[in-house]
Coordinates of C-alpha atoms (C1' of nucleotides) in Angstrom, one line a residue:
Chain A
M1 CA -37.6 14.9 -4.2
P2 CA -35.8 18.1 -3.2
N3 CA -34.1 20.2 -5.9
K4 CA -30.4 19.3 -6.4
S5 CA -27.6 21.6 -7.5
A6 CA -23.9 20.9 -7.4
V7 CA -23.5 19.9 -3.8
P8 CA -27.0 19.9 -2.4
I9 CA -27.8 19.6 1.2
T10 CA -30.8 17.5 1.6
L11 CA -32.1 15.0 4.0
A12 CA -30.3 12.4 2.1
T13 CA -27.0 14.1 2.7
V14 CA -27.2 13.4 6.3
K15 CA -26.9 9.8 5.6
A16 CA -25.0 10.0 2.3
A17 CA -21.4 9.2 3.1
C18 CA -18.9 8.9 0.3
S19 CA -20.4 11.3 -2.2
Q20 CA -20.1 14.1 0.2
C21 CA -17.1 13.0 2.1
S22 CA -14.0 15.2 2.1
L23 CA -11.7 12.3 2.3
H24 CA -12.0 11.0 -1.3
E25 CA -8.5 10.6 -2.2
L26 CA -7.6 8.8 1.0
C27 CA -10.5 6.5 1.0
L28 CA -12.2 4.1 -1.5
S29 CA -14.2 6.5 -3.5
E30 CA -11.5 8.2 -5.6
G31 CA -12.3 8.3 -9.3
L32 CA -15.8 7.0 -9.1
T33 CA -18.5 8.4 -11.3
K34 CA -21.6 10.0 -9.7
E35 CA -23.6 6.9 -10.3
E36 CA -21.0 4.7 -8.8
L37 CA -20.7 7.0 -5.8
A38 CA -24.4 6.8 -5.3
K39 CA -24.1 3.0 -5.1
L40 CA -21.3 3.2 -2.7
D41 CA -23.4 5.5 -0.6
T42 CA -26.2 3.0 -0.1
L43 CA -23.6 0.5 1.1
V44 CA -21.8 2.8 3.5
G45 CA -25.0 4.0 5.1
A46 CA -24.3 3.4 8.7
R47 CA -22.1 5.4 11.0
R48 CA -20.8 4.6 14.4
K49 CA -19.7 6.9 17.1
L50 CA -17.2 6.0 19.6
K51 CA -16.1 7.6 22.9
R52 CA -12.5 7.9 23.8
Q53 CA -11.1 4.6 25.0
Q54 CA -14.0 2.7 23.4
N55 CA -13.2 -0.4 21.3
L56 CA -14.3 -0.4 17.7
Y57 CA -13.6 -4.1 17.7
R58 CA -11.5 -6.6 19.6
A59 CA -9.3 -9.5 18.7
G60 CA -11.5 -12.5 18.3
D61 CA -14.6 -10.6 17.3
P62 CA -16.2 -12.0 14.1
F63 CA -15.3 -10.0 11.1
E64 CA -18.2 -8.4 9.3
A65 CA -17.2 -4.9 8.1
L66 CA -14.4 -2.5 7.4
Y67 CA -14.4 0.9 9.0
A68 CA -13.4 4.2 7.5
V69 CA -12.4 6.7 10.0
R70 CA -14.4 9.9 9.5
T71 CA -13.3 11.9 12.5
G72 CA -11.1 11.1 15.4
F73 CA -8.1 9.0 16.0
F74 CA -7.6 5.3 16.6
K75 CA -4.9 2.8 17.6
T76 CA -4.7 -0.9 16.8
D77 CA -2.9 -3.2 19.1
I78 CA -2.2 -6.9 19.7
L79 CA -2.1 -8.5 23.1
L80 CA -0.2 -11.7 23.7
E81 CA -1.2 -14.2 26.4
D82 CA 1.8 -13.4 28.5
G83 CA 0.6 -9.8 28.8
R84 CA 3.0 -8.2 26.3
D85 CA 1.3 -6.0 23.9
Q86 CA 2.2 -3.9 20.9
V87 CA 0.6 -1.0 19.2
T88 CA 0.6 -1.9 15.5
G89 CA -0.8 1.4 14.1
F90 CA -2.4 4.7 14.6
Q91 CA -5.3 5.6 12.2
M92 CA -6.7 9.0 11.4
A93 CA -9.5 10.4 9.2
G94 CA -9.8 8.7 5.8
E95 CA -7.9 5.5 6.8
I96 CA -9.5 2.1 6.8
L97 CA -9.6 -0.2 9.7
G98 CA -10.5 -3.9 10.0
M99 CA -8.7 -5.5 7.1
D100 CA -6.9 -7.9 9.4
G101 CA -10.2 -9.8 9.8
I102 CA -10.7 -10.8 6.2
G103 CA -8.3 -13.7 6.1
T104 CA -9.7 -15.6 9.1
E105 CA -13.2 -14.1 9.4
T106 CA -12.1 -12.9 12.8
H107 CA -10.3 -9.8 13.9
T108 CA -6.8 -10.3 15.0
C109 CA -6.2 -7.1 16.8
N110 CA -8.0 -4.5 18.9
A111 CA -9.0 -1.1 17.5
V112 CA -9.5 1.6 20.2
A113 CA -10.6 5.2 19.8
L114 CA -8.0 7.5 21.3
E115 CA -10.5 10.4 21.2
D116 CA -14.2 10.7 20.5
S117 CA -14.5 9.5 17.0
E118 CA -16.8 8.5 14.2
V119 CA -16.4 5.8 11.5
C120 CA -18.3 4.7 8.4
V121 CA -19.3 1.1 8.5
I122 CA -18.6 -0.8 5.3
P123 CA -20.2 -4.3 5.4
F124 CA -17.5 -6.4 3.7
A125 CA -19.7 -8.8 1.8
Q126 CA -21.4 -5.9 0.2
L127 CA -18.1 -4.2 -0.6
E128 CA -16.9 -7.3 -2.4
Q129 CA -20.1 -7.5 -4.3
L130 CA -20.0 -3.9 -5.4
S131 CA -16.4 -4.1 -6.3
R132 CA -17.3 -6.9 -8.7
E133 CA -19.5 -4.4 -10.4
I134 CA -17.3 -1.3 -10.2
Q135 CA -13.8 -1.8 -11.4
T136 CA -12.5 1.4 -10.0
L137 CA -13.8 0.6 -6.6
Q138 CA -12.2 -2.8 -6.8
H139 CA -8.9 -1.3 -7.7
N140 CA -9.1 1.3 -5.0
F141 CA -9.7 -1.3 -2.4
H142 CA -6.7 -3.3 -3.6
K143 CA -4.6 -0.2 -3.5
V144 CA -5.6 0.5 0.1
M145 CA -4.6 -3.0 1.2
S146 CA -1.4 -2.9 -0.7
R147 CA -0.4 0.5 0.8
E148 CA -1.0 -1.0 4.2
L149 CA 1.4 -3.8 3.3
V150 CA 4.0 -1.2 2.3
R151 CA 3.4 0.8 5.5
D152 CA 4.0 -2.3 7.5
Q153 CA 7.3 -2.9 5.6
G154 CA 8.4 0.6 6.6
L155 CA 7.5 -0.1 10.2
M156 CA 9.5 -3.4 10.1
M157 CA 12.4 -1.4 8.7
L158 CA 12.1 1.0 11.6
L159 CA 11.8 -1.7 14.2
G160 CA 14.6 -3.8 12.7
T161 CA 17.2 -1.3 11.9
M162 CA 16.7 2.1 13.5
R163 CA 17.9 3.4 16.8
A164 CA 15.6 5.2 19.3
E165 CA 16.0 8.8 18.1
E166 CA 15.7 7.8 14.5
R167 CA 12.5 6.0 15.3
L168 CA 11.0 8.9 17.0
A169 CA 12.1 11.3 14.3
A170 CA 10.5 9.0 11.7
F171 CA 7.4 8.9 13.8
L172 CA 7.1 12.7 14.1
L173 CA 7.7 13.3 10.4
N174 CA 5.1 10.7 9.5
M175 CA 2.6 12.3 11.8
S176 CA 3.4 15.7 10.4
Q177 CA 3.0 14.5 6.9
R178 CA -0.3 12.8 7.6
F179 CA -1.7 15.9 9.4
T180 CA -0.5 18.0 6.5
S181 CA -2.3 15.9 3.9
R182 CA -5.5 16.4 5.8
G183 CA -5.1 20.1 5.7
Y184 CA -3.7 20.7 9.2
S185 CA -0.5 22.4 10.1
P186 CA 2.6 20.4 9.3
A187 CA 4.5 22.0 12.1
E188 CA 2.1 22.0 15.0
F189 CA -0.1 19.2 16.2
H190 CA -1.5 17.5 19.2
L191 CA -0.6 13.9 19.8
R192 CA -3.5 11.8 20.9
M193 CA -1.5 8.9 22.3
T194 CA 0.6 8.6 25.5
R195 CA 4.4 8.2 25.6
E196 CA 3.8 4.6 26.4
E197 CA 1.7 4.0 23.3
I198 CA 4.3 5.8 21.1
G199 CA 6.9 3.6 22.7
S200 CA 4.9 0.4 22.1
Y201 CA 4.5 1.4 18.5
L202 CA 8.2 2.1 18.1
G203 CA 9.5 -0.8 20.1
L204 CA 10.8 1.4 22.9
K205 CA 10.1 2.0 26.5
L206 CA 8.2 5.2 27.5
E207 CA 11.2 6.5 29.3
T208 CA 13.3 6.3 26.1
V209 CA 10.6 8.1 24.2
S210 CA 10.5 10.8 26.8
R211 CA 14.2 11.2 26.7
A212 CA 14.3 11.4 23.0
F213 CA 11.7 14.2 23.1
S214 CA 13.8 16.1 25.6
R215 CA 16.8 15.6 23.5
F216 CA 15.1 16.9 20.3
Q217 CA 14.0 19.9 22.3
E218 CA 17.5 20.6 23.5
E219 CA 18.7 20.3 20.0
G220 CA 16.1 22.8 18.8
F221 CA 14.3 20.4 16.5
I222 CA 11.0 20.6 18.3
A223 CA 9.1 22.3 21.1
V224 CA 7.3 19.8 23.3
Q225 CA 4.7 20.5 25.9
Q226 CA 3.1 17.3 27.0
K227 CA 1.2 16.2 23.9
H228 CA 1.5 19.4 22.0
I229 CA 4.3 19.3 19.5
R230 CA 5.7 22.1 17.4
I231 CA 8.3 21.1 14.8
L232 CA 10.9 23.9 14.6
D233 CA 13.4 22.2 12.3
S234 CA 12.1 19.4 10.2
D235 CA 15.3 19.2 8.2
G236 CA 17.1 18.5 11.4
L237 CA 14.8 15.6 12.1
K238 CA 15.2 14.3 8.5
K239 CA 19.0 14.4 8.9
L240 CA 18.7 12.1 11.9
L241 CA 17.1 9.6 9.7
N242 CA 19.7 8.9 7.0
H243 CA 22.6 9.7 9.2
Q244 CA 23.0 6.6 11.3
P245 CA 26.4 5.5 12.8
R246 CA 27.5 2.7 10.5
Chain B
M1 CA 0.1 -41.5 -23.1
P2 CA 1.2 -42.9 -19.8
N3 CA -1.5 -44.5 -17.7
K4 CA -2.7 -42.4 -14.8
S5 CA -5.5 -42.8 -12.4
A6 CA -7.0 -39.9 -10.5
V7 CA -4.9 -37.0 -11.9
P8 CA -4.3 -37.6 -15.6
I9 CA -1.2 -36.3 -17.2
T10 CA -2.0 -34.9 -20.6
L11 CA -0.3 -32.5 -22.9
A12 CA -2.4 -29.8 -21.4
T13 CA -1.0 -30.5 -18.0
V14 CA 2.3 -29.1 -18.9
K15 CA 0.9 -25.7 -19.3
A16 CA -2.1 -26.0 -17.0
A17 CA -1.3 -24.4 -13.7
C18 CA -3.8 -24.0 -11.0
S19 CA -6.0 -26.9 -11.9
Q20 CA -3.2 -29.4 -11.5
C21 CA -1.3 -27.6 -8.8
S22 CA -0.7 -29.2 -5.5
L23 CA -0.8 -25.9 -3.7
H24 CA -4.5 -25.2 -3.8
E25 CA -5.2 -24.4 -0.3
L26 CA -2.3 -22.1 0.0
C27 CA -2.9 -20.2 -3.2
L28 CA -5.8 -18.5 -5.0
S29 CA -7.6 -21.5 -6.4
E30 CA -9.2 -23.0 -3.3
G31 CA -12.8 -23.8 -3.7
L32 CA -13.1 -22.9 -7.4
T33 CA -15.3 -25.1 -9.7
K34 CA -13.7 -26.9 -12.6
E35 CA -14.9 -24.3 -15.0
E36 CA -13.5 -21.5 -12.9
L37 CA -10.2 -23.2 -12.5
A38 CA -10.0 -23.6 -16.2
K39 CA -10.4 -19.8 -16.6
L40 CA -7.7 -19.2 -14.0
D41 CA -5.4 -21.5 -15.9
T42 CA -5.6 -19.4 -19.0
L43 CA -4.6 -16.4 -16.9
V44 CA -1.8 -18.1 -15.1
G45 CA -0.2 -19.6 -18.1
A46 CA 3.3 -18.3 -17.9
R47 CA 6.0 -19.6 -15.6
R48 CA 9.3 -18.1 -14.9
K49 CA 12.4 -19.9 -13.7
L50 CA 15.0 -18.2 -11.6
K51 CA 18.5 -19.2 -10.6
R52 CA 19.8 -18.8 -7.1
Q53 CA 20.5 -15.1 -6.3
Q54 CA 18.5 -13.9 -9.3
N55 CA 15.9 -11.1 -8.7
L56 CA 12.3 -11.8 -9.5
Y57 CA 11.8 -8.0 -9.3
R58 CA 13.5 -5.0 -7.8
A59 CA 12.3 -2.0 -5.9
G60 CA 11.3 0.6 -8.5
D61 CA 10.3 -1.9 -11.1
P62 CA 6.9 -1.3 -12.6
F63 CA 4.2 -3.5 -11.2
E64 CA 2.5 -5.8 -13.6
A65 CA 1.9 -9.1 -12.1
L66 CA 1.8 -11.2 -8.9
Y67 CA 3.9 -14.3 -8.6
A68 CA 3.0 -17.5 -7.0
V69 CA 6.0 -19.5 -5.9
R70 CA 5.8 -23.0 -7.4
T71 CA 9.1 -24.4 -6.2
G72 CA 12.1 -22.9 -4.5
F73 CA 12.6 -20.2 -1.9
F74 CA 12.6 -16.4 -1.9
K75 CA 13.4 -13.5 0.3
T76 CA 12.1 -10.0 0.0
D77 CA 14.1 -7.1 1.2
I78 CA 14.2 -3.3 1.3
L79 CA 17.3 -1.2 0.8
L80 CA 17.6 2.3 2.3
E81 CA 19.7 5.0 0.7
D82 CA 22.1 4.9 3.6
G83 CA 22.9 1.3 2.9
R84 CA 20.9 -0.3 5.6
D85 CA 18.7 -3.1 4.5
Q86 CA 16.2 -5.4 6.0
V87 CA 14.7 -8.7 4.9
T88 CA 11.0 -8.4 5.2
G89 CA 10.0 -12.0 4.5
F90 CA 10.9 -15.4 3.2
Q91 CA 8.5 -17.0 0.8
M92 CA 8.1 -20.7 -0.1
A93 CA 5.9 -22.8 -2.4
G94 CA 2.3 -21.6 -2.6
E95 CA 3.0 -18.1 -1.3
I96 CA 2.3 -15.0 -3.3
L97 CA 4.8 -12.3 -4.1
G98 CA 4.4 -8.8 -5.5
M99 CA 1.4 -7.4 -3.7
D100 CA 3.6 -4.5 -2.5
G101 CA 3.4 -3.1 -6.0
I102 CA -0.4 -2.7 -6.3
G103 CA -0.7 0.6 -4.4
T104 CA 1.9 2.6 -6.3
E105 CA 2.1 0.6 -9.6
T106 CA 5.8 0.1 -8.6
H107 CA 7.4 -2.5 -6.5
T108 CA 8.7 -1.3 -3.2
C109 CA 11.0 -4.1 -2.3
N110 CA 13.3 -6.6 -4.0
A111 CA 12.4 -10.3 -4.4
V112 CA 15.4 -12.6 -4.7
A113 CA 15.5 -16.4 -5.2
L114 CA 17.5 -18.1 -2.5
E115 CA 17.7 -21.3 -4.5
D116 CA 16.8 -22.2 -8.1
S117 CA 13.1 -21.5 -8.2
E118 CA 10.0 -21.3 -10.3
V119 CA 7.0 -19.0 -10.1
C120 CA 3.6 -18.7 -11.8
V121 CA 3.2 -15.3 -13.3
I122 CA -0.3 -13.8 -12.6
P123 CA -0.9 -10.6 -14.6
F124 CA -2.6 -8.4 -12.2
A125 CA -5.1 -6.6 -14.5
Q126 CA -6.3 -10.0 -15.6
L127 CA -6.6 -11.2 -12.1
E128 CA -8.7 -8.2 -11.2
Q129 CA -10.9 -8.8 -14.2
L130 CA -11.4 -12.5 -13.5
S131 CA -12.0 -11.8 -9.8
R132 CA -14.9 -9.6 -10.9
E133 CA -16.4 -12.6 -12.5
I134 CA -15.5 -15.2 -9.9
Q135 CA -16.6 -14.4 -6.4
T136 CA -14.6 -17.2 -4.8
L137 CA -11.4 -16.0 -6.6
Q138 CA -12.0 -12.5 -5.5
H139 CA -12.5 -13.6 -1.9
N140 CA -9.4 -15.8 -2.0
F141 CA -7.3 -13.0 -3.1
H142 CA -8.6 -10.7 -0.4
K143 CA -7.8 -13.4 2.1
V144 CA -4.3 -13.8 0.9
M145 CA -3.7 -10.1 1.2
S146 CA -5.3 -9.9 4.6
R147 CA -3.2 -12.9 5.9
E148 CA -0.2 -11.0 4.7
L149 CA -1.2 -8.1 6.9
V150 CA -1.6 -10.4 9.8
R151 CA 1.7 -11.9 9.2
D152 CA 3.3 -8.5 9.2
Q153 CA 1.6 -7.7 12.5
G154 CA 3.2 -10.8 14.0
L155 CA 6.5 -9.7 12.8
M156 CA 6.1 -6.3 14.3
M157 CA 5.3 -7.9 17.6
L158 CA 8.4 -10.0 17.3
L159 CA 10.6 -7.0 16.4
G160 CA 9.0 -4.7 18.9
T161 CA 8.8 -6.9 22.0
M162 CA 10.8 -10.1 21.8
R163 CA 14.4 -10.7 22.9
A164 CA 16.9 -12.4 20.7
E165 CA 16.3 -16.0 21.7
E166 CA 12.6 -15.6 21.5
R167 CA 12.8 -14.2 18.1
L168 CA 14.9 -17.1 16.8
A169 CA 12.6 -19.6 18.5
A170 CA 9.6 -18.0 16.9
F171 CA 11.4 -18.1 13.6
L172 CA 12.3 -21.8 13.8
L173 CA 8.8 -22.8 14.9
N174 CA 7.4 -20.8 12.0
M175 CA 9.7 -22.4 9.5
S176 CA 8.9 -25.8 10.9
Q177 CA 5.2 -25.2 10.7
R178 CA 5.4 -24.0 7.1
F179 CA 7.5 -26.9 6.0
T180 CA 5.1 -29.2 7.7
S181 CA 2.1 -27.8 6.0
R182 CA 3.9 -28.5 2.7
G183 CA 4.4 -32.1 3.6
Y184 CA 8.0 -32.0 4.8
S185 CA 9.3 -33.0 8.1
P186 CA 8.4 -30.7 11.0
A187 CA 11.6 -31.6 12.7
E188 CA 14.3 -31.5 10.1
F189 CA 14.9 -29.0 7.4
H190 CA 17.5 -27.1 5.5
L191 CA 17.6 -23.3 5.8
R192 CA 18.1 -21.6 2.6
M193 CA 19.3 -18.3 4.0
T194 CA 22.4 -17.2 5.8
R195 CA 22.7 -16.2 9.4
E196 CA 23.0 -12.6 8.2
E197 CA 19.7 -12.9 6.4
I198 CA 18.0 -14.5 9.4
G199 CA 19.4 -11.7 11.5
S200 CA 18.2 -9.0 9.2
Y201 CA 14.8 -10.5 9.2
L202 CA 14.7 -10.7 13.0
G203 CA 16.3 -7.4 13.6
L204 CA 19.5 -9.0 15.0
K205 CA 23.2 -9.2 14.0
L206 CA 24.4 -12.4 12.6
E207 CA 26.6 -13.0 15.6
T208 CA 23.6 -12.9 17.9
V209 CA 21.8 -15.3 15.6
S210 CA 24.8 -17.6 15.7
R211 CA 25.1 -17.5 19.5
A212 CA 21.4 -18.2 19.9
F213 CA 21.7 -21.2 17.6
S214 CA 24.6 -22.4 19.7
R215 CA 22.7 -21.8 22.9
F216 CA 19.7 -23.8 21.7
Q217 CA 22.0 -26.6 20.8
E218 CA 23.6 -26.6 24.3
E219 CA 20.1 -26.7 25.8
G220 CA 19.2 -29.6 23.6
F221 CA 16.4 -27.9 21.8
I222 CA 17.9 -28.4 18.4
A223 CA 20.8 -29.8 16.5
V224 CA 22.5 -27.4 14.1
Q225 CA 25.0 -28.1 11.5
Q226 CA 25.4 -25.1 9.3
K227 CA 22.1 -24.7 7.5
H228 CA 20.8 -28.1 8.5
I229 CA 18.4 -27.9 11.4
R230 CA 16.9 -30.7 13.5
I231 CA 14.4 -29.7 16.1
L232 CA 14.8 -32.1 19.1
D233 CA 12.4 -30.4 21.6
S234 CA 9.9 -28.1 20.0
D235 CA 8.1 -27.7 23.3
G236 CA 11.3 -26.3 24.7
L237 CA 11.3 -23.7 22.0
K238 CA 7.7 -22.9 22.5
K239 CA 8.3 -22.4 26.2
L240 CA 10.9 -19.8 25.4
L241 CA 8.2 -17.8 23.6
N242 CA 5.7 -17.2 26.3
H243 CA 8.2 -17.2 29.1
Q244 CA 9.8 -13.8 28.9
P245 CA 11.3 -12.0 31.9
R246 CA 8.7 -9.3 32.6
Chain C
dT1 C1' -9.2 24.5 47.3
dG2 C1' -7.0 20.7 47.9
dG3 C1' -6.4 15.9 46.7
dT4 C1' -5.9 12.2 43.7
dC5 C1' -4.5 10.0 39.6
dG6 C1' -2.5 9.4 35.3
dC7 C1' 1.1 10.8 32.7
dT8 C1' 5.7 12.6 32.0
dT9 C1' 10.4 13.8 33.1
dT10 C1' 14.9 12.9 34.9
dG11 C1' 18.6 10.3 37.2
dA12 C1' 21.4 6.1 38.4
dT13 C1' 22.5 1.7 37.3
dC14 C1' 22.4 -2.7 34.7
dC15 C1' 22.3 -5.9 31.0
dA16 C1' 21.3 -7.7 26.3
dT17 C1' 23.0 -7.1 22.2
dG18 C1' 26.1 -4.8 19.1
dT19 C1' 30.9 -4.3 17.7
dC20 C1' 35.4 -5.8 16.7
dA21 C1' 38.5 -9.4 15.9
dA22 C1' 40.3 -14.0 15.5
dT23 C1' 39.5 -18.5 14.1
dA24 C1' 37.0 -22.5 12.1
dC25 C1' 34.4 -24.7 8.7
dG26 C1' 32.9 -26.4 4.2
dA27 C1' 32.4 -26.1 -0.6
dT28 C1' 34.6 -25.4 -4.8
dA29 C1' 38.2 -25.1 -7.9
dA30 C1' 43.0 -25.7 -9.2
Chain D
dT1 C1' 46.0 -32.4 -2.0
dT2 C1' 46.0 -27.4 -1.1
dA3 C1' 44.3 -22.6 -1.8
dT4 C1' 40.5 -19.6 -1.7
dC5 C1' 36.2 -17.6 -0.4
dG6 C1' 32.0 -17.1 1.7
dT7 C1' 29.9 -18.4 5.9
dA8 C1' 29.8 -19.5 10.7
dT9 C1' 31.4 -19.7 15.4
dT10 C1' 33.4 -17.8 19.5
dG11 C1' 35.6 -14.4 22.6
dA12 C1' 36.4 -9.8 24.7
dC13 C1' 34.7 -5.5 25.2
dA14 C1' 31.5 -1.3 24.5
dT15 C1' 27.1 0.8 24.6
dG16 C1' 22.2 2.0 23.8
dG17 C1' 18.3 1.4 25.8
dA18 C1' 15.9 -1.1 29.7
dT19 C1' 15.0 -1.0 34.4
dC20 C1' 14.2 0.9 38.8
dA21 C1' 13.1 4.9 41.4
dA22 C1' 11.8 9.5 42.5
dA23 C1' 9.9 13.8 41.5
dG24 C1' 7.1 17.0 38.7
dC25 C1' 3.1 18.4 36.2
dG26 C1' -1.9 18.9 34.9
dA27 C1' -6.5 17.7 34.7
dC28 C1' -10.3 16.4 36.9
dC29 C1' -13.2 15.9 40.8
dA30 C1' -15.0 16.1 45.5

DNA sequence: TGGTCGCTTTGATCCATGTCAATACGATAA
DNA sequence: TTATCGTATTGACATGGATCAAAGCGACCA
């Protein structure tokens, strides 16, 4: 067995997931002891790489595992029989995908990589088993699900009560905040999704999204160049949010 | 002691919750053994009665317990600083309230009784503990949360892609289905919420809801009399759903 | 190097739903 | 019975965003 110091790099490390992962606080492993982390590692052994546009899973696929995004960027969407579809979320490093499948043993949405990506595979039966042993893990998992519920509530609010520019402002601020909490610039980032996907997520048409971007640029809130966004006046965007007509 | 056949009524029954509850399949107790049910009963001892318009909890309240609706009818809603609010759901017998609070230890929405109601109080720490012992309970709980996520996805779809009449048709069919699965008539029911609350839930103004009701009545899909609804042609309503313009 | 293709921007017009306002209805209480 | 109040319906009009259409821009590939 190789000699181990604080954060040893060994053969095991290549496989070891959670104990070495930089996404602790976002993921399931927060607050676990070393021993508990080790157990989680054995569970989360497998990784899976996906090319841009590749499906992680599809609606109807049998549910077996959750996925933690390691690198890359995903969207989830639902497709109705009549052809309408809606993007229900965008997921980045540290976020968990697949929880929609627990209730019915079948995934209810599609998860697609928007760029080359990698996920940790978390076989669900094993996660349940381990979370019966490790209280902290159990609670972390419950928190993750609950936060997802709260996120959805926020999106309902957005879809139900906000006008187009408010929605886009909320979207940009949310992206900025999530990039920030991953150590990237709060003010400058690259959107991985198209205007159409943003529109679908926000309940708007792509033209409306494009116009709102242009408007924000005119107002000096942001600089847009295709998918590259620079936020120049985040307070300006925030003001848009609480300051609706009636 | 009164004579009873299959399900005996004893002193214990008054307190016993889950083991005697008619809402098994909707709630957390499905598939539990007698012994496991008994344990769950000790946990779910307390009940709480609410008068119409009374809050079960409010956004900002510390999170301590989940609540299973025994009788009555609730809404959950969120209130933004600027005064806008949105109803995020309506809950009826057998449904679980409060899961929004797990992630932050604080409730993020308000839960209000729309008629005199009663809930089972499920202290969350104890639920987690017991679900470490009882695998089936653990899995049931995960299923409940997951189904809530899927419900939210459906609502996003509704809010993001459907037009007013489709939304109301979907709402009525959903109500009908939920009343049905509780043993009530699929075709005739009493709405507990106002047009404004329906509108808020569906992302519409109350006038639009009212007009859609009137339209459905003209078309012969339903008979409306204030809050009393009779569905005359549920296929007609269903057709509205998949049959959108583009 | 030019051509194609996907994505984005922008303009002109239309329409579903919001807004504002008046009236009606039904329950409750006096 | 009548008064009151919350809720619901209906009408007239306004408007935000959808729709339709035409360029523009970049990336990739042949």
